[in-house]
mmCIF file of C-alpha atoms in Angstrom:
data_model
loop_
_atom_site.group_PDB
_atom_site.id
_atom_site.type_symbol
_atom_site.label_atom_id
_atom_site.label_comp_id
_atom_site.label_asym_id
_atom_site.label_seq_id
_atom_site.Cartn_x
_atom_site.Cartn_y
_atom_site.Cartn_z
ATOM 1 C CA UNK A 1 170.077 176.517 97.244
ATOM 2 C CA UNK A 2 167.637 173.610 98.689
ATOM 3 C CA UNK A 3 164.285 174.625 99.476
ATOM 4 C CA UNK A 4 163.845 174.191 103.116
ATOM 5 C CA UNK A 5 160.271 174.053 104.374
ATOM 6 C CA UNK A 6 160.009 174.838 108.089
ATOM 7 C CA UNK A 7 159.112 171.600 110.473
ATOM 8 C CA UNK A 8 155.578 172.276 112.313
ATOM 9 C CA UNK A 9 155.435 169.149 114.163
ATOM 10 C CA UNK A 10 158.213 165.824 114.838
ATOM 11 C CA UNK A 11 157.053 161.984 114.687
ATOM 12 C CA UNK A 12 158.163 160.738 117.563
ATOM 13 C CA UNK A 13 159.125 156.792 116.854
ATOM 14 C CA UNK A 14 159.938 155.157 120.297
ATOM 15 C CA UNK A 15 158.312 152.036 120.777
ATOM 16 C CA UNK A 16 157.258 151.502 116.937
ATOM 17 C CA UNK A 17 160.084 148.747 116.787
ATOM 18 C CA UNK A 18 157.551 146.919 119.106
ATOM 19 C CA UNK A 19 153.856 147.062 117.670
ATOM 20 C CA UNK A 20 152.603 143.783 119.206
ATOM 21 C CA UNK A 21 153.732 145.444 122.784
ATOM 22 C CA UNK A 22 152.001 148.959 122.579
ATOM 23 C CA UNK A 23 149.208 148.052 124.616
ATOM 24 C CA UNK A 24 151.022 145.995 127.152
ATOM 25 C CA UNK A 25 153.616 149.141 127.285
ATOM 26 C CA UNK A 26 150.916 151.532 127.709
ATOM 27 C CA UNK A 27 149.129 149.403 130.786
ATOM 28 C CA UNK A 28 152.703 149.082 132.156
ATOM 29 C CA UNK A 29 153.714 152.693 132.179
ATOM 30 C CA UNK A 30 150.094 153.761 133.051
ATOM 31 C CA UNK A 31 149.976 151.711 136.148
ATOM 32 C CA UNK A 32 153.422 152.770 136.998
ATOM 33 C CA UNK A 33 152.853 156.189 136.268
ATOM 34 C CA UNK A 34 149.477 155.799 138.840
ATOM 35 C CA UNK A 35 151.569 154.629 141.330
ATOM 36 C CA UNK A 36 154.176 157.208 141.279
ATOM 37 C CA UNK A 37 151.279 159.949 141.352
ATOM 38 C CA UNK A 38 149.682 158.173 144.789
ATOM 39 C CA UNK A 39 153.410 157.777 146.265
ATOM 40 C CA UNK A 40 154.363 161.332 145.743
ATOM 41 C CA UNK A 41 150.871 163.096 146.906
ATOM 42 C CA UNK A 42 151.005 160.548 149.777
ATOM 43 C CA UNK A 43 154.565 161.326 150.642
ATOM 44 C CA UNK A 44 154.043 165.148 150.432
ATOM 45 C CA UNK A 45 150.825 165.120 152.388
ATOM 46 C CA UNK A 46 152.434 163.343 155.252
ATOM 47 C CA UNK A 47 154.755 165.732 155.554
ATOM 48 C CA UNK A 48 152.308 168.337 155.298
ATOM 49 C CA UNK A 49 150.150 166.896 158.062
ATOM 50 C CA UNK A 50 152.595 166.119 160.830
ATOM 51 C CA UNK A 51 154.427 168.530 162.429
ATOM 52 C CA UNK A 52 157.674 166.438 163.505
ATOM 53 C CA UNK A 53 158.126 166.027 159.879
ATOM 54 C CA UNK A 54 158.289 169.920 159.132
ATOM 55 C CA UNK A 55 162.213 169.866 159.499
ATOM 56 C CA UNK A 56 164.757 170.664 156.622
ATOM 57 C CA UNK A 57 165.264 166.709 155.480
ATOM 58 C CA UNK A 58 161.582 166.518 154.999
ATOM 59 C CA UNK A 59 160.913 169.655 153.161
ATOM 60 C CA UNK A 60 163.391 168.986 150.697
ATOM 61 C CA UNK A 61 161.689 165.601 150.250
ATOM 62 C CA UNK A 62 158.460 167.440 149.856
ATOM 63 C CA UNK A 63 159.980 169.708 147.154
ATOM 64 C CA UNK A 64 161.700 166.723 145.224
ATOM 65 C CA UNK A 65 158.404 165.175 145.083
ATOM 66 C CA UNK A 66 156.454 167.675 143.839
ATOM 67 C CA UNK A 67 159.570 168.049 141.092
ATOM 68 C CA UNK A 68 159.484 164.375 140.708
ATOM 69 C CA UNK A 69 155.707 164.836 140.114
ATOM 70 C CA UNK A 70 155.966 167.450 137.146
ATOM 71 C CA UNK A 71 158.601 165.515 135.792
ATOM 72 C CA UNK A 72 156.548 163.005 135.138
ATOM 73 C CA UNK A 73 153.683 164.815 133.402
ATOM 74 C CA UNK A 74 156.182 166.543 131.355
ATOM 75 C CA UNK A 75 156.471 163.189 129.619
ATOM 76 C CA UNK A 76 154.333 160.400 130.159
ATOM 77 C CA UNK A 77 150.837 161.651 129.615
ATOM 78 C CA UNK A 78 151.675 162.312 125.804
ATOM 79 C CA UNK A 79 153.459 159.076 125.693
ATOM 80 C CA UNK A 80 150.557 157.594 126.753
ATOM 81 C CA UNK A 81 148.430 158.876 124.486
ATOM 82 C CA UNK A 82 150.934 158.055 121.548
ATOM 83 C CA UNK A 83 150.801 154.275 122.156
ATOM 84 C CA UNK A 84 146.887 154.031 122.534
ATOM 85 C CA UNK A 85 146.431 156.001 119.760
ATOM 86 C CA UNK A 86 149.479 155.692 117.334
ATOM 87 C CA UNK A 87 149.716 159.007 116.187
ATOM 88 C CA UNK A 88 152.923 159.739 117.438
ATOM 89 C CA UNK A 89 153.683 163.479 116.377
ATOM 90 C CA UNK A 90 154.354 166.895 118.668
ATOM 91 C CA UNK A 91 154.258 169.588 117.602
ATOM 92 C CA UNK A 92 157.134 171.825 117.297
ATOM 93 C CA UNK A 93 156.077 174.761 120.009
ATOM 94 C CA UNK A 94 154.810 171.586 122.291
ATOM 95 C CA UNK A 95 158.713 170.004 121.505
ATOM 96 C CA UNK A 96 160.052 172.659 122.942
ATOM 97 C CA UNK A 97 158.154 173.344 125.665
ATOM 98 C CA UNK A 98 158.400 169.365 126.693
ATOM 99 C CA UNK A 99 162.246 169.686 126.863
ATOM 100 C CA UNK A 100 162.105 172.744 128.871
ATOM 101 C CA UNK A 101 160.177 171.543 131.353
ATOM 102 C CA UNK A 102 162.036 167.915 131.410
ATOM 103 C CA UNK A 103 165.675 169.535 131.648
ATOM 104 C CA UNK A 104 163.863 172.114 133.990
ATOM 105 C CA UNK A 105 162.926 169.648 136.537
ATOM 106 C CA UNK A 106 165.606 167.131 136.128
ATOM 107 C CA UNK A 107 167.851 169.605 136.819
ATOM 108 C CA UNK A 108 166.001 170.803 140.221
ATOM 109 C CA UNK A 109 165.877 167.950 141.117
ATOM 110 C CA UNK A 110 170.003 167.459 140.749
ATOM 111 C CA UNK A 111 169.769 170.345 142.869
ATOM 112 C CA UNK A 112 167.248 169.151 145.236
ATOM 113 C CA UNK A 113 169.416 165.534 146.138
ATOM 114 C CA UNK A 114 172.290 168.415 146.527
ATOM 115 C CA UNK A 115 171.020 170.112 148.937
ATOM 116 C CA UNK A 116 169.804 167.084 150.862
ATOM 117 C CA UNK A 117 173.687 166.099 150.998
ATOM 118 C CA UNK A 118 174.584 169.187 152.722
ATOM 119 C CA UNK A 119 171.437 168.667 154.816
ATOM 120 C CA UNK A 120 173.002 165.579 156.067
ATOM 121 C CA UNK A 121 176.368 166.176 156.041
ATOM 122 C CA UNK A 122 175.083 169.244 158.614
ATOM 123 C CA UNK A 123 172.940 167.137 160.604
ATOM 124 C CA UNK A 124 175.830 164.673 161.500
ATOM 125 C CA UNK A 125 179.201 166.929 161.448
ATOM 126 C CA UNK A 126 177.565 169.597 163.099
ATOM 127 C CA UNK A 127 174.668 168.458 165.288
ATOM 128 C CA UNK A 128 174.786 171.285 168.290
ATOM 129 C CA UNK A 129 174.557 173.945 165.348
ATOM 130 C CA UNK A 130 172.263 172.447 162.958
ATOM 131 C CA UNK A 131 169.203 174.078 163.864
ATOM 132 C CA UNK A 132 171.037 177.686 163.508
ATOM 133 C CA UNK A 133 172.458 176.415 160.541
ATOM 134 C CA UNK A 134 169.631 174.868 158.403
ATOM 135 C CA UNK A 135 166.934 178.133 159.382
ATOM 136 C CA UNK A 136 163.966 178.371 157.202
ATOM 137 C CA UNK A 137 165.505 180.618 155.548
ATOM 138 C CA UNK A 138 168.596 178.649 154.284
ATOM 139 C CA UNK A 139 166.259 175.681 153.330
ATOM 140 C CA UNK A 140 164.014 178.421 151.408
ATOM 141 C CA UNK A 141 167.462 180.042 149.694
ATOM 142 C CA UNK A 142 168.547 176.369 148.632
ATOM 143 C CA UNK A 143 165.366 175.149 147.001
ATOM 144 C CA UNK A 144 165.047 178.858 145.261
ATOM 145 C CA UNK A 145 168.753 178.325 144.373
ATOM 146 C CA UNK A 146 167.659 174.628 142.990
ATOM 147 C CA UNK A 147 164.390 175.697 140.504
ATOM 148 C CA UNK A 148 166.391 178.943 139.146
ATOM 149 C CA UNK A 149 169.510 177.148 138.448
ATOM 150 C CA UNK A 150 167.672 174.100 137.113
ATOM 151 C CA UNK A 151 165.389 176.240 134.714
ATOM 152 C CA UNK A 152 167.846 178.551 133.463
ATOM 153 C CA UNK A 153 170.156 175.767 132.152
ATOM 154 C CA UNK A 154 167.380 174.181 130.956
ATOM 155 C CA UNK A 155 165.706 177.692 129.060
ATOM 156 C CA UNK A 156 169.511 178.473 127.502
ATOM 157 C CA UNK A 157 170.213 174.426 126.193
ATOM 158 C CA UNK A 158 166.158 174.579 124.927
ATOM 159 C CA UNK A 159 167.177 178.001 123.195
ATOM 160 C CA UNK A 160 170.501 176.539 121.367
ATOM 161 C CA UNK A 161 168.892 173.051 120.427
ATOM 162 C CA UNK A 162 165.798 174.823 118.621
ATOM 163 C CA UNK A 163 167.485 177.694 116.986
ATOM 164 C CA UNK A 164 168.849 174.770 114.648
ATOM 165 C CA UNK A 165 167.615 174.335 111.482
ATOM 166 C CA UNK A 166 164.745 171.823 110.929
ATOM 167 C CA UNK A 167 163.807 170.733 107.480
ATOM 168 C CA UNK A 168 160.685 168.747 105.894
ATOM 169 C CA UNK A 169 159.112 165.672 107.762
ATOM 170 C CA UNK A 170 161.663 165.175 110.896
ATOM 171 C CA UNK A 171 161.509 161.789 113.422
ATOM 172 C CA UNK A 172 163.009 161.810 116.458
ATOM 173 C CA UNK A 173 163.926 158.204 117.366
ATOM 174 C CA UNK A 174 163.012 158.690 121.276
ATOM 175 C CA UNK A 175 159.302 158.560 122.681
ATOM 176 C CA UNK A 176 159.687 162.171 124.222
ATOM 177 C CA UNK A 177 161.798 164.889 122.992
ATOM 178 C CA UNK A 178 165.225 164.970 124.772
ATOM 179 C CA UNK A 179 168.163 166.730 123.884
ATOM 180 C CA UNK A 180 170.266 164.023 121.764
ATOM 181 C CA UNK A 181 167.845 162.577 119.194
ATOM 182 C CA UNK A 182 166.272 166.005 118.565
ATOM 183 C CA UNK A 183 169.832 167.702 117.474
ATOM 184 C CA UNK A 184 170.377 164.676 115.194
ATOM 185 C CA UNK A 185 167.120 165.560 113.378
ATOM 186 C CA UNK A 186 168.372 168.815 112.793
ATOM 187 C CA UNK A 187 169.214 169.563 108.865
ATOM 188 C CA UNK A 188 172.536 171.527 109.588
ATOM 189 C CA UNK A 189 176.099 170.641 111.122
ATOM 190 C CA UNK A 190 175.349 171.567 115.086
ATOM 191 C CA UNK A 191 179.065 170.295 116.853
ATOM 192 C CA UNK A 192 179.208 173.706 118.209
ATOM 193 C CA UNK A 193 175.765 173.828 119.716
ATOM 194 C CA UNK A 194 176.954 170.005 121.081
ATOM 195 C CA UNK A 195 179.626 171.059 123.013
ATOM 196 C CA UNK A 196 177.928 173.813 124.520
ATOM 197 C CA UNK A 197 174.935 171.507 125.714
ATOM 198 C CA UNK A 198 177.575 169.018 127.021
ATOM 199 C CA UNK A 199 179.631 171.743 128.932
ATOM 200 C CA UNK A 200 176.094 172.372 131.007
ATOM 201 C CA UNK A 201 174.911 169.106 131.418
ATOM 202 C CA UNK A 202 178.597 168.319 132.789
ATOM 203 C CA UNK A 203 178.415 171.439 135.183
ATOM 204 C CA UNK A 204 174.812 170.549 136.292
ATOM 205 C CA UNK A 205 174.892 167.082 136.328
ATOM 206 C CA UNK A 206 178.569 166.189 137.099
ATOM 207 C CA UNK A 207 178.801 169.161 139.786
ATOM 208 C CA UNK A 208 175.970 168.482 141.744
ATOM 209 C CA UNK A 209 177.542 164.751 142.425
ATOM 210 C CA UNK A 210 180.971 166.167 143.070
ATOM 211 C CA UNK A 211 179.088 168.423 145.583
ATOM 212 C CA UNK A 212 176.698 165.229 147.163
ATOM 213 C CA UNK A 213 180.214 163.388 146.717
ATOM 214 C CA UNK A 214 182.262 166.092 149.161
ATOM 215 C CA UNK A 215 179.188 166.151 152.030
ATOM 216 C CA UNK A 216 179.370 162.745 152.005
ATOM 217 C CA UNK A 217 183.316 162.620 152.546
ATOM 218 C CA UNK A 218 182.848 164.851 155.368
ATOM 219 C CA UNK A 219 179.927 162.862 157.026
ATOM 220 C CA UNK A 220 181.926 159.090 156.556
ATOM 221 C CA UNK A 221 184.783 160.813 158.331
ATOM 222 C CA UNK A 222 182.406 161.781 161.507
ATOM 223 C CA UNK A 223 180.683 158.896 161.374
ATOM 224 C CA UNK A 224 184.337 156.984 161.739
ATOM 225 C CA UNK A 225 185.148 158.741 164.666
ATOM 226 C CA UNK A 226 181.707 157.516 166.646
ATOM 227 C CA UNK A 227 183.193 155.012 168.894
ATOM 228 C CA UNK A 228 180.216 152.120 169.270
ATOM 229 C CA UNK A 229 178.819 150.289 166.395
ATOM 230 C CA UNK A 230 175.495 151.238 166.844
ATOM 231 C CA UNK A 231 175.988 154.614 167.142
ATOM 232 C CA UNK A 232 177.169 154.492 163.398
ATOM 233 C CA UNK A 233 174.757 152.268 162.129
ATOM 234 C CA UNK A 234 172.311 155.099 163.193
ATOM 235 C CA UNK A 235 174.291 158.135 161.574
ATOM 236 C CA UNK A 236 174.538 155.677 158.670
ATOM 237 C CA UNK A 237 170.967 154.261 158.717
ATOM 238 C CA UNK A 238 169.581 158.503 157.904
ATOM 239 C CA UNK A 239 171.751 158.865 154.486
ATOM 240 C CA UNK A 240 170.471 155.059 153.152
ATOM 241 C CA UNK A 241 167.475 156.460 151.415
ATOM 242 C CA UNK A 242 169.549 159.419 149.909
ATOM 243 C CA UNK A 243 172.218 157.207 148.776
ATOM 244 C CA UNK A 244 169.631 154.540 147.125
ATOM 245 C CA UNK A 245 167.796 157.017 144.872
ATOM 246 C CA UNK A 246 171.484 159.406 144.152
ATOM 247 C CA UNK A 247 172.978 155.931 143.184
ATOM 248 C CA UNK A 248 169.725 155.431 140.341
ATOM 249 C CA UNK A 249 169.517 159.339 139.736
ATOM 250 C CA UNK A 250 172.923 159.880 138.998
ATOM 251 C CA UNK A 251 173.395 156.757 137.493
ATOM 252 C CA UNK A 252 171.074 157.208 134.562
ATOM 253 C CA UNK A 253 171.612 160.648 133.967
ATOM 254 C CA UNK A 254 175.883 160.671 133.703
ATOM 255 C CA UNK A 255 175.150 157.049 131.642
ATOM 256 C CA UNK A 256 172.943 159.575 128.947
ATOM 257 C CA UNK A 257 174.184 162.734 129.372
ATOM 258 C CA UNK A 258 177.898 162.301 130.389
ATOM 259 C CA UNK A 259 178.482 159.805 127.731
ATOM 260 C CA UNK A 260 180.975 161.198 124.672
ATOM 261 C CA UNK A 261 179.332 161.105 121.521
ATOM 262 C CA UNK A 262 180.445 158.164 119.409
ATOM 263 C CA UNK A 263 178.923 155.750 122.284
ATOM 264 C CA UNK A 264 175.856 157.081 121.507
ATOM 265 C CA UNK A 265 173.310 154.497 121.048
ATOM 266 C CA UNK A 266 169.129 155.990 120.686
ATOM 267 C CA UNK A 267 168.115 152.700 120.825
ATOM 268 C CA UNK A 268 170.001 151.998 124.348
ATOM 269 C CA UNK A 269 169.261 155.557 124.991
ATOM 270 C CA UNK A 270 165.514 154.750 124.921
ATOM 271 C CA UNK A 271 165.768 151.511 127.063
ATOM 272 C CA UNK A 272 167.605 154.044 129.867
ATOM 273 C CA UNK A 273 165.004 156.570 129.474
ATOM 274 C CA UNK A 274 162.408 154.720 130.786
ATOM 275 C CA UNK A 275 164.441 153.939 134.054
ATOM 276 C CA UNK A 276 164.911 157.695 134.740
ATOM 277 C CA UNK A 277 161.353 159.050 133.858
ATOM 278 C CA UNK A 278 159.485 155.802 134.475
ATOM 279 C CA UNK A 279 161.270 154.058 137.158
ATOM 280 C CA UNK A 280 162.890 156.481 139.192
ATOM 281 C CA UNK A 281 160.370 158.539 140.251
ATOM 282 C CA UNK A 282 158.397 156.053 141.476
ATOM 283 C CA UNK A 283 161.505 155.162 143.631
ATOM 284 C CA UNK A 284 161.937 158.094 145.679
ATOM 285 C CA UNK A 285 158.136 157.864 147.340
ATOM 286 C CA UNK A 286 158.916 154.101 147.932
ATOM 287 C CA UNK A 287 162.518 153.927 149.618
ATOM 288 C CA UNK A 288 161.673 157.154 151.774
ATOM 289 C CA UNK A 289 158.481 155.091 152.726
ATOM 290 C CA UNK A 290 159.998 152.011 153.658
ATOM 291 C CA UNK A 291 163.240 152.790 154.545
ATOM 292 C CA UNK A 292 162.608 155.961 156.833
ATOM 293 C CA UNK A 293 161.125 155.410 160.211
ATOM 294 C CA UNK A 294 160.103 158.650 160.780
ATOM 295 C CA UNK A 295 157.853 158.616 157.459
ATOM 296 C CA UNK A 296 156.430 155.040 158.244
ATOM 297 C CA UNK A 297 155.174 156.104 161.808
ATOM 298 C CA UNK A 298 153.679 159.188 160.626
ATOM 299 C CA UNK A 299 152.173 157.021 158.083
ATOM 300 C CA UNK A 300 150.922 154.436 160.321
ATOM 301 C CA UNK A 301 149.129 157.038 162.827
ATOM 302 C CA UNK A 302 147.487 158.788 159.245
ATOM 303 C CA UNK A 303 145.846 155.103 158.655
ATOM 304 C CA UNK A 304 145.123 154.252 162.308
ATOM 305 C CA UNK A 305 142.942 157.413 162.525
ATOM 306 C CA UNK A 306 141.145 156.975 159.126
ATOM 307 C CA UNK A 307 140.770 153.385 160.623
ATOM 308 C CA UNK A 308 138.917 154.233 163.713
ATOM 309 C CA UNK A 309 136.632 157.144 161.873
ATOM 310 C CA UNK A 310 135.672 154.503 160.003
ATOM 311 C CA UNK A 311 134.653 151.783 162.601
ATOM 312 C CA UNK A 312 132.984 154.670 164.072
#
């Protein structure tokens, strides 16, 4: 039999392709990465600070920032430190514990845009009852329901993909360690351990937007029955933001995750990545800023009053 020597660490090879662009990148993502920090502590102190926002829209949009906001860290502080410095290798423990986390949050926050679906659909079908049906308590159940569901899928797929078999000097062709280009660095046959992974991401991923998918068949069919224009423009005008960042979200994630296996392409895989873990959570901050008039006001009084202290 071969001698196998156990992997310690992985060299992760993302951008190497692109050596005259490693700098550039790493301003690029840092800035970006900057920005999405300040638009998600912004966001989530507004809503903190202003008591008209403390209903269940906002609160879920506080909780999907803060996920947004570890999502991020999972991943791009280590990337970052792999392009300034070129040493691109992780550790196997810290492997691990990045994908965790990653799946962890990405799948709260599938959760998270679910539960802001229903949120809608209940604010618009049912707008007498909506206060007795979105309590403080149902909000608190749904964002519990979100994190436990998220981390346990994401704990059981970590589990499978690094009980594989990992030989001598390993690369993973990605810049972080997802779930694809770490099983193809494994030494044995893993189809079984494949399907498995693809029968959760398909329940998590593909489920929540069959969910989002069925609130939002139930709102366009209230919103047809409003008889003036304007009064649907209005309904309408409260899902935009959701609808903007479900369309990126979901987008991404069925295009990497929902994808069968002989499409598989790292090196498109990589260019994707850096939409959904670059890109899109700086999104989310932005379109509920500037789309969402109850967030701009609030917003507006915050720097009005930091204004005048100032003058003063």
């Amino acid at each position: 039999m071969m001698n196998e020597t156990k992997v310690m660490e992985f060299i992760l090879i993302g951008f190497s392709d692109f050596p005259d662009l490693q700098i550039p990148l790493f301003f690029f993502f840092f800035l970006t990465y900057l920005l999405t920090l300040t638009g998600n502590v912004l966001l989530m102190t507004i809503i903190s600070l202003h008591r008209h926002l403390h209903m269940p829209m906002y609160v879920f949009l506080s909780i999907l920032s803060f996920s947004e906001t570890c999502y991020t860290f999972a991943i791009i502080p280590k990337m970052l430190v792999n392009l300034i410095t070129e040493q691109n290798s992780i550790s196997f423990t810290g492997c691990a514990v990045q994908m965790f986390f990653f799946l962890g949050f990405g799948g709260t926050n599938c959760m998270l845009l679910t539960a802001m679906g229903y949120d809608r659909c209940m604010a618009i079908c049912k707008p007498l009852h909506y206060k007795f049906l979105m309590t403080n308590r149902v909000c608190s159940q749904l964002v519990t329901f979100a994190m436990v569901t998220g981390f346990t899928v994401s704990l059981i797929v970590t589990y499978f993909i690094f009980t594989l078999t990992f030989c001598g000097e390993k690369v993973i062709n990605h810049f972080f360690c997802d779930m694809a280009p770490v099983i193809q660095a494994a030494c044995t046959q893993n189809n079984g351990i494949e399907t498995v992974i693809f029968i959760f991401c398909f329940v998590v991923v593909l489920g929540s937007f069959l969910l989002i998918l069925l609130s939002y068949v139930f709102i366009i069919k209230t919103i047809h029955k409003i008889p003036s224009a304007a009064g649907k423009r209005k309904a309408f005008s409260t899902c935009a933001s959701h609808l903007t960042v479900i369309v990126v979200h979901f987008g991404c994630a069925s295009t990497i995750y929902l994808r069968p296996k002989s499409t598989h392409s790292l090196k498109e895989d990589i260019l994707i990545s850096v939409t959904y873990t670059v890109v899109t959570p700086l999104l989310n901050p932005v379109v509920y800023s500037l789309r969402n008039k109850d967030v701009h006001m609030a917003l507006r009084k915050g720097l009005g009053r930091k204004l005048c202290t100032w003058i003063r």
